[in-house]
mmCIF file of C-alpha atoms in Angstrom:
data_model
loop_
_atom_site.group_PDB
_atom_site.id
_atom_site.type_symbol
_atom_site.label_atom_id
_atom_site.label_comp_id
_atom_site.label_asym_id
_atom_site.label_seq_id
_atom_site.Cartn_x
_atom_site.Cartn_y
_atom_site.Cartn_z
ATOM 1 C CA UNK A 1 40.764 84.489 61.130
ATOM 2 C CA UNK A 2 39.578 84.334 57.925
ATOM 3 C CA UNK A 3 37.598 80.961 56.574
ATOM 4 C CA UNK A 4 37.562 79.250 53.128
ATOM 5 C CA UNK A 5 36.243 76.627 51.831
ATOM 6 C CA UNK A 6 38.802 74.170 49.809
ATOM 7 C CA UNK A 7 38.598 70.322 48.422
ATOM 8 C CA UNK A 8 40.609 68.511 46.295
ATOM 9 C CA UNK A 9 40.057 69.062 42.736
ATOM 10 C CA UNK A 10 38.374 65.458 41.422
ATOM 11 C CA UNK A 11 35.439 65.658 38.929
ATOM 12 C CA UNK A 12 35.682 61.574 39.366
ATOM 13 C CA UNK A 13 33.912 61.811 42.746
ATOM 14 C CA UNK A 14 30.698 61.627 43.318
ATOM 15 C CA UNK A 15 30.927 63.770 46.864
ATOM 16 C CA UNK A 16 33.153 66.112 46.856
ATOM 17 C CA UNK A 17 32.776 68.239 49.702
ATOM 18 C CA UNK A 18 34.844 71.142 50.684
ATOM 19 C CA UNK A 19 35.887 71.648 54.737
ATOM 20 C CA UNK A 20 36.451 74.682 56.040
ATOM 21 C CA UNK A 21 40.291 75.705 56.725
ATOM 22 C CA UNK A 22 40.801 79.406 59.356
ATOM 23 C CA UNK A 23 43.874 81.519 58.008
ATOM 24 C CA UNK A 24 45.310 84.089 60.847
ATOM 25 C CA UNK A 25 44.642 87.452 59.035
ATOM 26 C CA UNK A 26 48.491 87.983 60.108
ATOM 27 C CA UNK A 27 49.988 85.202 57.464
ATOM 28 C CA UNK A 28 47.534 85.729 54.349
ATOM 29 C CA UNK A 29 50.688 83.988 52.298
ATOM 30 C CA UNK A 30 50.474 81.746 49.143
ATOM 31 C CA UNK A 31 53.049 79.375 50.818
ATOM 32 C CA UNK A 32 50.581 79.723 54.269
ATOM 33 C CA UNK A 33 47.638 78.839 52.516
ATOM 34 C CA UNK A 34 49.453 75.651 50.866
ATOM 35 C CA UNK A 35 50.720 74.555 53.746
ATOM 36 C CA UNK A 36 47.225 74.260 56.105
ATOM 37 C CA UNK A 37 45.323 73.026 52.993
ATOM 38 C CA UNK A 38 47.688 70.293 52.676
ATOM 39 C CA UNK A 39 47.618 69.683 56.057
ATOM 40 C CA UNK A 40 43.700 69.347 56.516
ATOM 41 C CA UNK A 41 43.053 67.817 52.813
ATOM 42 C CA UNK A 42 46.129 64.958 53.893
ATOM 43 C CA UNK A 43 47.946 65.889 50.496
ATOM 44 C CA UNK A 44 51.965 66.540 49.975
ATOM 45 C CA UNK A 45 52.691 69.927 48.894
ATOM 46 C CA UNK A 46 54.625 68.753 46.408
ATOM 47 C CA UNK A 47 51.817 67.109 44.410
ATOM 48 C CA UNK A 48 49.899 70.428 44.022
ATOM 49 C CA UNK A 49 50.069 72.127 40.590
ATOM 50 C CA UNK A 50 48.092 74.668 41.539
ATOM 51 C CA UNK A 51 45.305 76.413 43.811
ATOM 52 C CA UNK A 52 42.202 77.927 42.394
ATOM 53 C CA UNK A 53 39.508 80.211 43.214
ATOM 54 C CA UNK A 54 36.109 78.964 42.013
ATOM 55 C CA UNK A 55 35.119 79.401 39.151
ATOM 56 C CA UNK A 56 38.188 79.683 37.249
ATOM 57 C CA UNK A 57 40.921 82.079 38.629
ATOM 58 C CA UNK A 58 43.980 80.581 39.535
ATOM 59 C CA UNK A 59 46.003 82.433 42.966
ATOM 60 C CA UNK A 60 49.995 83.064 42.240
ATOM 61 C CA UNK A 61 51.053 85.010 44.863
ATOM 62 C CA UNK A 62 50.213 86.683 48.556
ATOM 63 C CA UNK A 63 48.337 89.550 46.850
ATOM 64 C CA UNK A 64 45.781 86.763 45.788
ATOM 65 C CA UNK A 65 45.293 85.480 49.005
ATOM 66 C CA UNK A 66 45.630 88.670 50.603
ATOM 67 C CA UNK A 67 42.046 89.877 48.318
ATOM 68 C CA UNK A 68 40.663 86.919 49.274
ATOM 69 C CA UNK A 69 36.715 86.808 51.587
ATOM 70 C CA UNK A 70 35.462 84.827 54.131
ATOM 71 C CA UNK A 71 33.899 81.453 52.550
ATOM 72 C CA UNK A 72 35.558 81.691 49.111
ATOM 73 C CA UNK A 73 35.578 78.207 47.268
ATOM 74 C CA UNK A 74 39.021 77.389 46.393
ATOM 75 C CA UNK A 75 40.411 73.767 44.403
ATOM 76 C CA UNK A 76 43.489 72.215 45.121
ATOM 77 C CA UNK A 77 44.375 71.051 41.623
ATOM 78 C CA UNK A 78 47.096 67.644 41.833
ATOM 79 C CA UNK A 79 49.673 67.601 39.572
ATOM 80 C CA UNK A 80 49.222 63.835 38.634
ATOM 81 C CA UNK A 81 46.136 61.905 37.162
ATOM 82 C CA UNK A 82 46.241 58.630 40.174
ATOM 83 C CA UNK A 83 45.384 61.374 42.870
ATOM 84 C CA UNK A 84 44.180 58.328 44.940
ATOM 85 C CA UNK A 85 47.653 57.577 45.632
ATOM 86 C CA UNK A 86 48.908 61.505 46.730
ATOM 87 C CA UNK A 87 46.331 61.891 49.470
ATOM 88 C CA UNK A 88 45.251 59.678 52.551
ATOM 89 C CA UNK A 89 42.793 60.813 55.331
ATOM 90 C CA UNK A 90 43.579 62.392 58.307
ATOM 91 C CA UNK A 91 42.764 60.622 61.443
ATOM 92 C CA UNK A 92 40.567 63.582 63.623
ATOM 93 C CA UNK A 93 43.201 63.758 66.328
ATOM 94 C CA UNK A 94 45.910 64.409 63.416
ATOM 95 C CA UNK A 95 46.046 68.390 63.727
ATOM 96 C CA UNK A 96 42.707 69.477 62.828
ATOM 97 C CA UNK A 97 41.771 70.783 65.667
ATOM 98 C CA UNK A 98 39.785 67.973 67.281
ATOM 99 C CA UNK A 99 40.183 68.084 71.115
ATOM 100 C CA UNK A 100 39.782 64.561 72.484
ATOM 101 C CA UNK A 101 38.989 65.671 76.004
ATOM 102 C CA UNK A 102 36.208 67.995 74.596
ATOM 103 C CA UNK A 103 34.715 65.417 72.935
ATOM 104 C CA UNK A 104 34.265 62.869 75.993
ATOM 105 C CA UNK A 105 32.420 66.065 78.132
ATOM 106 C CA UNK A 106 28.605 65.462 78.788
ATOM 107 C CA UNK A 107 26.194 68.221 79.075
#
């Protein structure tokens, strides 16, 4: 797997943290990487104007992705101004991995 680090795009924020999203090695795709970014930042694909690489390189195609290392910073830049209205906040039992039942064990 390879890990990056992504957020939202929002200089209006006073936190804004990046999570950490795992890529199988096997599907290094531009639409791959929009799709589970999406899915763990709660945003519609459709809203997303574009996907940079910190500090200022914007990824167009697999090749991108393909260079890219474990940890890299990447944005998620909306394609409207109101981004409060594009994204909501996944619950933790909406696909990101939380495991209910491993969460209830006791050591």
């Amino acid at each position: 797997e390879l890990v990056l680090k992504v957020r939202i795009q929002n200089p209006n924020l006073r936190e804004n943290d990046f999570i950490e999203i795992e890529l199988d090695r096997q599907e290094l795709t531009y639409k791959e990487l929009l799709r589970v970014s999406c899915r763990e930042l709660g945003v519609n694909p459709e809203h997303v104007q574009k996907i940079r690489k910190l500090p200022n390189t914007m990824l167009r195609k697999d090749k991108d992705v393909a260079r890219l290392q474990d940890f890299q910073e990447l944005e998620i830049v909306l394609t409207v101004s109101d981004k409060n209205l594009l994204f909501r906040v996944p619950t933790l039992s909406e696909g990101s991995g939380y495991n209910k039942k491993a969460s209830e064990l006791t050591y």
